Each structure stands twice: as C-alpha cells, then as structure tokens.
Amino acid sequence: MEQAFLQFLATQKQTLSAEGVGIGDDAAVLAWPADSKLVVCTDLISDETDFHLADVTPQQIGRKALAINLSDIAAMACQPVGALLTLLLPQGEGSLQLAQGIYQGAAELGAQFACPIIGGDTNSWPGKVAVSVTVLGQSLAGKPLLRSGAQPGDAIFVTGQLGGSIWRHHLDFTPRVHEALQLTQACSLTAGMDISDGISIDLPRLCQQSDVGAEIDVRLLPLSADAQKMSEKTGKPAWWHGLNDGEDFELLFTVPQREADQLVAQWTNATPITRIGTIRHERELTMLGEDGTRQPLLPEGFSHH
C-alpha cells in the first residue's frame, strides 16, 4: 500500500517556492527568512475520539487534521508555510483509498492558506485510523502572539460565532489565519489563543499565562444557530453552550482598552469580531449572567486530554 500511495503523491501538484523541496526526497527543504521566527505545532486525531469513520469522508478527516493545526498557527498570528502529514491506517483493502482521500482533504485546505503538504509518513496496523499533522509557520510581525501578554483593562474579543460545534462545525470550520494576520495590522494584540475546549476552559489558560483574571458577559457572546439548537436539545441556556461546547476553533484575543472601540469600528473582514469581556488585575474568573449578576466562570468545557 505504501508504494502505491507514494506513486499517488508523485502525481499531486505542490505549491512550493523555487528554493523548496517537497515530497520525493528524504526530507523537505524550505527557504527561511532570517528576520522571522519558526513556529511549529502538531496535533493527532483518531477514529472514535475526534470523528467516527463511518460518519465522515476521508477528505473530511484530512481537512480537520490540518485545520486544527492551522487554527493553532492563527492563534500565534503567524503565516503557515508547510505541513507534514502522517497516517496510521487500518489494514485491509480500503487503506489506499482512505489514505488518498485524507491527503486530498488536507491538501485542498492547505492550498487555501499557502500551506502545501511537504512530507510525512504512512503505516498500517490492526487498529483504527489515526492522523498526525505538523505545521510550520512564520512570524510576519516580529514576535509570535503568545498567551502571556494580557494586561488588566484589556478588552477580550472572539472571532465568529460560538457553540453547537458538534453539528458538523468541528469538521468544516475555517481556520482564522487571514483574520489573525489582519488583526496584527489593525491593532496592538496583547495575547491570544484559539478556542478548542470552550471559553470556560481556554480563557483560564490564557489568564494563567498572563497572571491576570477576567470577567465576561454572557449577554455579549456571539452565539451560533447551532448553540440554540443544542439548547433546545439539552435544556441548558444557549450561552452555556457558547461557553462550553468546545471545538469552535475561533480566536480568543485581547486588545488594549484604548484601541477596542476603534478596532470594532474599522474592522472590515467578513468574519465578525465581538468584545465579550475585560481582563482584570484580580486573578479570579467571573461572568455576568443573563440577569447581570456576577458569578464564577466554571470550567465546564470539553477537554481532549
């Protein structure tokens, strides 16, 4: 199967620069500007944990495997440059077709963000499919955006809409790479990350790294229609799903208070941005409920670990 897959890869177009070397040699080669930082992230997804093979296409698997890594690169406000795709496939007749579909799904998404598949590996075993992707990125604006720069008084923002990701959003979301790069030009970002486990778990992680606290207002959360759909199914408020469903893969970022209003007024990207709260000096994490009362922000999101 591996040789047949390599032959398939040899027929696929790559969008590397003239100085680069992709699939076909023992290792990939990339030109790297001396004035930029190398940013690297990796994620592994597997059948029955992150998707169910019977319910998705191979292309959707490949797309998600790359997309979650591109979301991490976006969280660092960097430009993806290339990706390594490693497949562990179930033994059997369908493994080649599965491998080809996974690659195609990843490569199609990669082409949208100038992030070609430049290498990887494949193997088979008597278990379920697992896909590991590593993405290399460049910092274009000096230093990558970290979780550790938030300051008391900073405004807390999110991109897009939140909640209800189980209704396919976790498979077809668009990584916010373009939005992150536009934000670096539009304002002084102080800290950022992507929302993978839900704001109630991810915001405390940012605050811990920045040694600050935060307060959000659930009445400001930009809720998706799927959050309301989940609310009707579970009986929990839609805002609860906006805080806790996880796998939104939107950006969570902080901006100096003095720039917040201007950022909103001048934002032109089709993906909306919404201010949802404020960074505080006190270390506690609180939220204003639907009735305006202050209460603890409980970490009830979904953890992959």
XYZ file of N, CA and C in Angstrom, residues 55-252:
594
model
N -19.112 7.855 9.729
C -19.990 9.012 9.528
C -19.352 10.137 8.725
N -18.086 10.004 8.357
C -17.390 11.092 7.664
C -16.695 10.554 6.425
N -16.284 11.466 5.555
C -15.492 11.075 4.391
C -14.011 11.163 4.739
N -13.161 10.444 4.012
C -11.712 10.589 4.230
C -11.268 12.035 4.043
N -11.865 12.742 3.081
C -11.494 14.132 2.843
C -11.784 14.999 4.070
N -12.901 14.737 4.741
C -13.226 15.498 5.950
C -12.217 15.232 7.063
N -11.741 13.996 7.151
C -10.730 13.664 8.158
C -9.446 14.450 7.896
N -8.989 14.428 6.644
C -7.766 15.138 6.302
C -7.897 16.630 6.500
N -9.061 17.155 6.128
C -9.283 18.589 6.293
C -9.225 18.992 7.759
N -9.902 18.227 8.622
C -9.902 18.574 10.047
C -8.504 18.449 10.638
N -7.776 17.401 10.244
C -6.434 17.189 10.805
C -5.531 18.381 10.533
N -5.621 18.948 9.329
C -4.826 20.134 9.024
C -5.438 21.381 9.644
N -6.755 21.487 9.619
C -7.430 22.708 10.076
C -7.151 23.020 11.534
N -7.122 22.011 12.390
C -6.883 22.287 13.810
C -5.468 22.803 14.041
N -4.528 22.371 13.207
C -3.170 22.898 13.304
C -3.080 24.308 12.736
N -3.766 24.565 11.631
C -3.790 25.922 11.089
C -4.425 26.887 12.088
N -5.392 26.409 12.859
C -6.003 27.240 13.892
C -4.981 27.614 14.960
N -4.099 26.682 15.307
C -3.030 26.988 16.267
C -2.051 28.009 15.707
N -1.724 27.889 14.423
C -0.843 28.872 13.790
C -1.511 30.245 13.783
N -2.814 30.271 13.492
C -3.564 31.532 13.534
C -3.544 32.133 14.932
N -3.665 31.283 15.952
C -3.653 31.757 17.335
C -2.355 32.464 17.681
N -1.273 32.111 16.992
C 0.026 32.754 17.190
C 0.218 33.933 16.244
N -0.832 34.239 15.441
C -0.794 35.335 14.463
C 0.361 35.161 13.489
N 0.512 33.942 12.969
C 1.595 33.617 12.052
C 1.046 33.115 10.718
N 1.940 33.024 9.742
C 1.593 32.548 8.410
C 2.051 31.104 8.249
N 1.138 30.153 7.968
C 1.575 28.775 7.722
C 2.410 28.696 6.454
N 3.371 27.761 6.466
C 4.291 27.626 5.342
C 4.255 26.226 4.735
N 4.093 25.206 5.552
C 4.056 23.835 5.062
C 3.621 22.893 6.158
N 3.179 21.692 5.755
C 2.663 20.725 6.718
C 3.203 19.334 6.442
N 3.403 18.572 7.499
C 3.770 17.160 7.438
C 2.557 16.341 7.852
N 2.216 15.342 7.049
C 1.006 14.531 7.256
C 1.411 13.076 7.473
N 1.110 12.533 8.639
C 1.450 11.151 8.962
C 0.181 10.353 9.225
N 0.065 9.195 8.555
C -1.146 8.377 8.621
C -0.844 7.020 9.221
N -1.697 6.608 10.160
C -1.698 5.234 10.667
C -3.050 4.649 10.294
N -3.034 3.672 9.397
C -4.261 3.216 8.743
C -4.608 1.783 9.118
N -5.905 1.463 9.143
C -6.306 0.069 9.374
C -5.843 -0.813 8.206
N -5.418 -2.002 8.514
C -5.025 -2.945 7.467
C -6.258 -3.361 6.666
N -6.068 -3.589 5.377
C -7.189 -4.045 4.558
C -7.200 -3.375 3.203
N -8.136 -3.795 2.390
C -8.198 -3.347 1.001
C -8.468 -1.855 0.855
N -9.181 -1.277 1.780
C -9.575 0.122 1.624
C -8.541 1.133 2.080
N -7.372 0.683 2.534
C -6.418 1.610 3.136
C -5.855 2.620 2.134
N -5.598 2.196 0.902
C -5.054 3.115 -0.098
C -6.061 4.215 -0.415
N -7.307 3.853 -0.635
C -8.338 4.846 -0.923
C -8.517 5.807 0.249
N -8.441 5.254 1.465
C -8.556 6.080 2.662
C -7.401 7.074 2.736
N -6.184 6.589 2.478
C -5.005 7.459 2.516
C -5.110 8.571 1.481
N -5.531 8.215 0.269
C -5.640 9.210 -0.796
C -6.663 10.285 -0.436
N -7.808 9.866 0.098
C -8.843 10.830 0.456
C -8.403 11.761 1.574
N -7.723 11.220 2.590
C -7.234 12.046 3.695
C -6.248 13.080 3.173
N -5.322 12.632 2.325
C -4.355 13.565 1.745
C -5.064 14.654 0.949
N -6.022 14.260 0.123
C -6.711 15.244 -0.719
C -7.450 16.285 0.122
N -8.087 15.831 1.194
C -8.783 16.779 2.057
C -7.844 17.778 2.699
N -6.677 17.294 3.149
C -5.693 18.185 3.753
C -5.079 19.110 2.714
N -4.737 18.559 1.556
C -4.070 19.358 0.532
C -4.980 20.462 0.003
N -6.272 20.159 -0.140
C -7.213 21.172 -0.642
C -7.309 22.343 0.313
N -7.400 22.057 1.615
C -7.435 23.144 2.593
C -6.094 23.871 2.624
N -4.995 23.121 2.573
C -3.681 23.740 2.600
C -3.480 24.728 1.471
N -4.024 24.406 0.307
C -3.879 25.295 -0.845
C -4.548 26.644 -0.602
N -5.586 26.671 0.220
C -6.279 27.926 0.512
C -5.452 28.855 1.387
N -4.464 28.291 2.089
C -3.673 29.080 3.032
C -2.178 29.048 2.718
N -1.823 28.720 1.463
C -0.420 28.648 1.043
C 0.375 27.738 1.971
N -0.212 26.582 2.291
C 0.409 25.626 3.208
C 0.414 24.239 2.561
N 1.370 23.968 1.674
C 1.397 22.670 0.992
C 1.798 21.532 1.935
N 1.386 20.315 1.589
C 1.845 19.125 2.309
C 3.249 18.801 1.784
N 4.263 18.922 2.622
C 5.651 18.805 2.171
C 6.308 17.486 2.579
N 5.578 16.630 3.288
C 6.155 15.352 3.682
C 5.292 14.661 4.715
N 5.840 13.595 5.302
C 5.121 12.834 6.313
C 5.474 11.367 6.238
N 4.560 10.519 6.678
C 4.801 9.076 6.676
C 3.458 8.364 6.703
N 3.498 7.072 6.389
C 2.281 6.262 6.448
C 2.635 4.859 6.887
N 1.711 4.252 7.624
C 1.888 2.878 8.076
C 0.512 2.276 8.308
N 0.446 0.952 8.393
C -0.827 0.277 8.654
C -0.680 -0.638 9.855
N -1.807 -0.916 10.513
C -1.810 -1.755 11.711
C -3.216 -2.305 11.904
N -3.402 -3.241 12.835
C -4.722 -3.854 13.013
C -5.661 -3.033 13.901
N -5.468 -1.739 13.918
C -6.313 -0.868 14.730
C -7.056 0.136 13.882
N -7.430 1.256 14.489
C -8.239 2.271 13.830
C -7.355 3.369 13.240
N -7.946 4.193 12.366
C -7.184 5.225 11.684
C -6.821 6.358 12.647
N -5.585 6.819 12.529
C -5.108 7.984 13.268
C -4.308 8.860 12.304
N -4.439 10.164 12.468
C -3.782 11.119 11.574
C -3.060 12.158 12.415
N -1.780 12.324 12.145
C -0.995 13.344 12.828
C -0.506 14.364 11.809
N -0.679 15.634 12.119
C -0.221 16.707 11.247
C 0.669 17.648 12.049
N 1.772 18.050 11.445
C 2.652 19.079 11.989
C 2.713 20.224 10.994
N 2.491 21.437 11.464
C 2.523 22.611 10.593
C 3.665 23.524 11.016
N 4.381 24.037 10.019
C 5.424 25.035 10.225
C 4.873 26.399 9.844
N 5.153 27.394 10.662
C 4.674 28.735 10.377
C 5.753 29.777 10.565
N 5.532 30.931 9.970
C 6.440 32.074 10.080
C 5.762 33.217 10.811
N 6.500 33.866 11.694
C 6.002 35.092 12.313
C 6.317 36.253 11.388
N 5.279 36.932 10.927
C 5.458 38.019 9.965
C 5.553 39.381 10.641
N 5.105 39.474 11.869
C 5.060 40.772 12.556
C 6.022 40.804 13.739
N 7.223 40.269 13.549
C 8.181 40.244 14.644
C 8.009 39.005 15.479
N 7.452 39.151 16.671
C 7.287 38.023 17.570
C 5.912 37.381 17.395
N 5.825 36.063 17.545
C 4.500 35.417 17.540
C 3.649 35.912 18.704
N 2.338 35.867 18.524
C 1.409 36.239 19.583
C 1.346 35.108 20.603
N 1.511 35.435 21.878
C 1.513 34.441 22.953
C 0.285 34.612 23.847
N 0.119 33.660 24.751
C -0.966 33.751 25.732
C -0.597 34.644 26.908
N 0.649 35.032 26.998
C 1.181 35.607 28.235
C 1.226 37.129 28.281
N 0.622 37.836 27.318
C 0.772 39.287 27.287
C -0.422 40.100 27.723
N -1.508 39.465 28.145
C -2.710 40.219 28.511
C -2.453 41.087 29.743
N -3.017 42.311 29.723
C -2.839 43.271 30.811
C -4.193 43.672 31.393
N -4.249 43.983 32.700
C -5.507 44.442 33.293
C -6.087 45.619 32.501
N -7.370 45.547 32.226
C -8.045 46.576 31.439
C -8.199 46.226 29.982
N -7.412 45.266 29.477
C -7.535 44.855 28.081
C -8.942 44.339 27.787
N -9.398 44.602 26.573
C -10.677 44.066 26.119
C -10.482 42.643 25.603
N -11.436 41.764 25.906
C -11.405 40.375 25.456
C -12.340 40.245 24.261
N -11.798 39.697 23.158
C -12.572 39.540 21.926
C -12.590 38.079 21.488
N -13.574 37.752 20.673
C -13.592 36.487 19.935
C -13.956 36.775 18.483
N -13.517 35.893 17.599
C -13.978 35.947 16.216
C -15.199 35.035 16.049
N -15.961 35.270 14.988
C -17.008 34.341 14.581
C -18.123 34.156 15.585
N -18.659 32.928 15.598
C -19.759 32.565 16.484
C -19.374 31.342 17.302
N -20.072 31.167 18.415
C -19.708 30.138 19.389
C -20.854 29.166 19.641
N -20.466 27.918 19.960
C -21.427 26.934 20.425
C -21.966 26.018 19.341
N -22.375 24.823 19.773
C -23.018 23.879 18.871
C -22.103 23.254 17.844
N -20.809 23.179 18.144
C -19.854 22.704 17.142
C -20.090 21.248 16.735
N -20.769 20.488 17.588
C -20.997 19.074 17.272
C -21.855 18.911 16.019
N -22.617 19.955 15.657
C -23.429 19.907 14.442
C -22.559 20.251 13.231
N -21.496 19.473 13.065
C -20.613 19.479 11.891
C -19.612 20.620 11.845
N -19.775 21.677 12.653
C -18.819 22.779 12.592
C -17.400 22.297 12.890
N -17.277 21.299 13.764
C -15.938 20.811 14.124
C -15.259 20.120 12.944
N -16.020 19.818 11.897
C -15.442 19.213 10.695
C -15.204 20.225 9.584
N -15.992 21.282 9.520
C -15.918 22.167 8.358
C -15.565 23.610 8.697
N -15.050 23.875 9.903
C -14.699 25.246 10.271
C -13.537 25.762 9.416
N -13.461 27.077 9.307
C -12.373 27.720 8.577
C -11.361 28.281 9.569
N -10.112 27.831 9.527
C -9.092 28.390 10.429
C -8.955 29.899 10.219
N -8.804 30.637 11.286
C -8.833 32.100 11.210
C -7.448 32.703 10.936
N -6.740 32.112 9.996
C -5.398 32.593 9.648
C -5.466 34.011 9.093
N -6.328 34.246 8.117
C -6.409 35.565 7.490
C -6.853 36.621 8.507
N -7.797 36.253 9.357
C -8.281 37.191 10.363
C -7.162 37.569 11.344
N -6.378 36.582 11.752
C -5.294 36.849 12.698
C -4.263 37.801 12.102
N -3.908 37.572 10.850
C -2.924 38.441 10.210
C -3.479 39.847 10.016
N -4.774 39.957 9.734
C -5.378 41.285 9.614
C -5.405 41.989 10.963
N -5.665 41.237 12.027
C -5.684 41.834 13.368
C -4.326 42.399 13.752
N -3.253 41.725 13.341
C -1.914 42.242 13.672
C -1.665 43.594 13.024
N -2.323 43.857 11.899
C -2.181 45.140 11.225
C -3.128 46.190 11.784
N -4.230 45.740 12.393
C -5.294 46.659 12.796
C -5.172 47.164 14.227
N -4.447 46.420 15.081
C -4.400 46.797 16.492
C -3.167 46.210 17.157
N -2.992 46.557 18.423
C -1.874 46.034 19.214
C -2.352 44.816 20.007
N -2.330 43.659 19.402
C -2.733 42.450 20.110
C -1.803 42.211 21.297
N -2.379 41.865 22.451
C -1.542 41.611 23.628
C -1.431 40.122 23.964
N -2.465 39.350 23.685
C -2.430 37.910 23.942
C -3.474 37.232 23.071
N -3.289 35.941 22.826
C -4.270 35.231 22.011
C -4.104 33.731 22.077
N -5.159 33.034 21.675
C -5.161 31.584 21.554
C -6.390 31.207 20.730
N -6.509 29.933 20.377
C -7.741 29.513 19.713
C -8.624 28.777 20.710
N -9.911 28.717 20.397
C -10.881 28.099 21.304
C -11.105 26.662 20.848
N -10.456 25.725 21.521
C -10.610 24.316 21.172
C -11.443 23.560 22.200
N -11.348 23.944 23.470
C -12.065 23.240 24.530
C -13.226 24.036 25.105
N -13.474 25.228 24.589
C -14.525 26.087 25.122
C -13.924 27.246 25.899
N -14.571 28.411 25.846
C -14.048 29.595 26.539
C -13.853 29.324 28.030
N -14.748 28.558 28.637
C -14.671 28.354 30.090
C -13.404 27.613 30.504
N -12.796 26.873 29.590
C -11.523 26.197 29.862
C -10.355 26.966 29.252
N -10.549 27.525 28.060
C -9.431 28.163 27.361
C -9.093 29.541 27.907
N -10.078 30.352 28.268
C -9.785 31.666 28.829
C -8.968 31.561 30.122
N -9.278 30.640 31.051
C -8.412 30.495 32.223
C -6.968 30.146 31.873
N -6.744 29.408 30.780
C -5.384 29.085 30.361
C -4.638 30.349 29.948
N -5.313 31.218 29.202
C -4.691 32.481 28.817
C -4.404 33.331 30.048
N -5.374 33.397 30.951
C -5.196 34.215 32.148
C -4.069 33.691 33.033
N -3.938 32.391 33.121
C -2.859 31.817 33.922
C -1.493 32.208 33.358
N -1.356 32.137 32.038
C -0.082 32.508 31.417
C 0.213 33.997 31.563
N -0.822 34.827 31.609
C -0.653 36.277 31.728
C -0.671 36.757 33.176
N -0.973 35.861 34.118
C -1.039 36.197 35.542
C -2.090 37.287 35.801
N -3.270 37.082 35.218
C -4.373 38.031 35.367
C -5.669 37.255 35.588
N -6.747 37.982 35.806
C -8.084 37.412 35.845
C -8.920 37.976 34.706
N -10.196 37.641 34.681
C -11.049 38.118 33.592
C -12.507 38.080 34.016
N -13.287 38.930 33.378
C -14.737 38.883 33.522
C -15.368 38.975 32.141
N -16.292 38.079 31.836
C -17.009 38.127 30.571
C -18.502 38.306 30.854
N -19.199 38.768 29.843
C -20.645 38.997 29.937
C -21.320 38.031 28.970
N -22.077 37.072 29.499
C -22.675 36.057 28.629
C -23.687 36.661 27.663
N -24.190 37.865 27.979
C -25.148 38.522 27.093
C -24.485 39.049 25.817
N -23.154 39.109 25.820
C -22.416 39.607 24.656
C -21.909 38.495 23.750
N -22.014 37.249 24.178
C -21.455 36.145 23.400
C -22.133 36.043 22.032
N -21.349 35.945 20.958
C -21.930 35.791 19.620
C -22.292 34.329 19.378
N -23.526 33.983 19.661
C -23.954 32.586 19.639
C -24.396 32.149 18.251
N -24.022 30.940 17.882
C -24.429 30.377 16.596
C -25.852 29.831 16.689
N -26.443 29.616 15.530
C -27.758 28.987 15.497
C -27.685 27.584 16.090
N -26.527 26.935 15.940
C -26.368 25.590 16.491
C -26.295 25.602 18.013
N -25.864 26.712 18.607
C -25.892 26.821 20.070
C -27.339 26.804 20.558
N -28.210 27.504 19.843
C -29.637 27.490 20.187
C -30.226 26.100 19.971
N -29.775 25.450 18.910
C -30.225 24.085 18.620
C -29.844 23.140 19.759
N -28.618 23.296 20.260
C -28.178 22.477 21.389
C -28.969 22.797 22.647
N -29.276 24.076 22.832
C -30.044 24.494 23.997
C -31.412 23.817 24.023
N -32.040 23.760 22.869
C -33.349 23.113 22.782
C -33.258 21.620 23.058
N -32.109 21.034 22.748
C -31.914 19.597 22.962
C -31.589 19.272 24.410
N -30.770 20.128 25.054
C -30.272 19.812 26.399
C -31.038 20.500 27.516
N -31.741 21.591 27.184
C -32.417 22.361 28.220
C -31.512 23.376 28.894
N -30.222 23.395 28.545
C -29.305 24.389 29.091
C -29.384 25.656 28.239
N -29.072 26.819 28.827
C -29.143 28.064 28.048
C -28.192 28.040 26.857
N -28.540 28.748 25.802
C -27.675 28.806 24.624
C -26.312 29.376 24.975
N -26.281 30.364 25.908
C -24.985 30.941 26.284
C -24.094 29.894 26.940
N -24.689 28.934 27.659
C -23.886 27.864 28.275
C -23.152 27.084 27.182
N -23.837 26.794 26.110
C -23.191 26.079 25.011
C -22.141 26.951 24.331
N -22.366 28.258 24.281
C -21.362 29.157 23.726
C -20.082 29.168 24.530
N -20.193 28.945 25.820
C -19.016 28.914 26.697
C -18.341 27.550 26.747
N -19.090 26.483 26.525
C -18.612 25.170 26.934
C -18.576 24.077 25.878
N -19.166 24.267 24.715
C -19.248 23.150 23.772
C -17.887 22.721 23.235
N -16.968 23.650 23.067
C -15.640 23.302 22.555
C -15.628 23.111 21.051
N -14.415 23.021 20.517
C -14.161 22.813 19.091
C -14.801 23.895 18.211
N -14.879 25.123 18.730
C -15.300 26.251 17.898
C -14.170 26.667 16.964
N -12.941 26.561 17.462
C -11.743 26.965 16.713
C -11.830 28.406 16.217
N -12.425 29.256 17.047
C -12.371 30.697 16.827
C -11.172 31.257 17.600
N -10.813 32.499 17.300
C -9.729 33.157 18.019
C -10.273 33.842 19.263
N -9.526 33.715 20.353
C -9.783 34.424 21.601
C -8.574 35.328 21.813
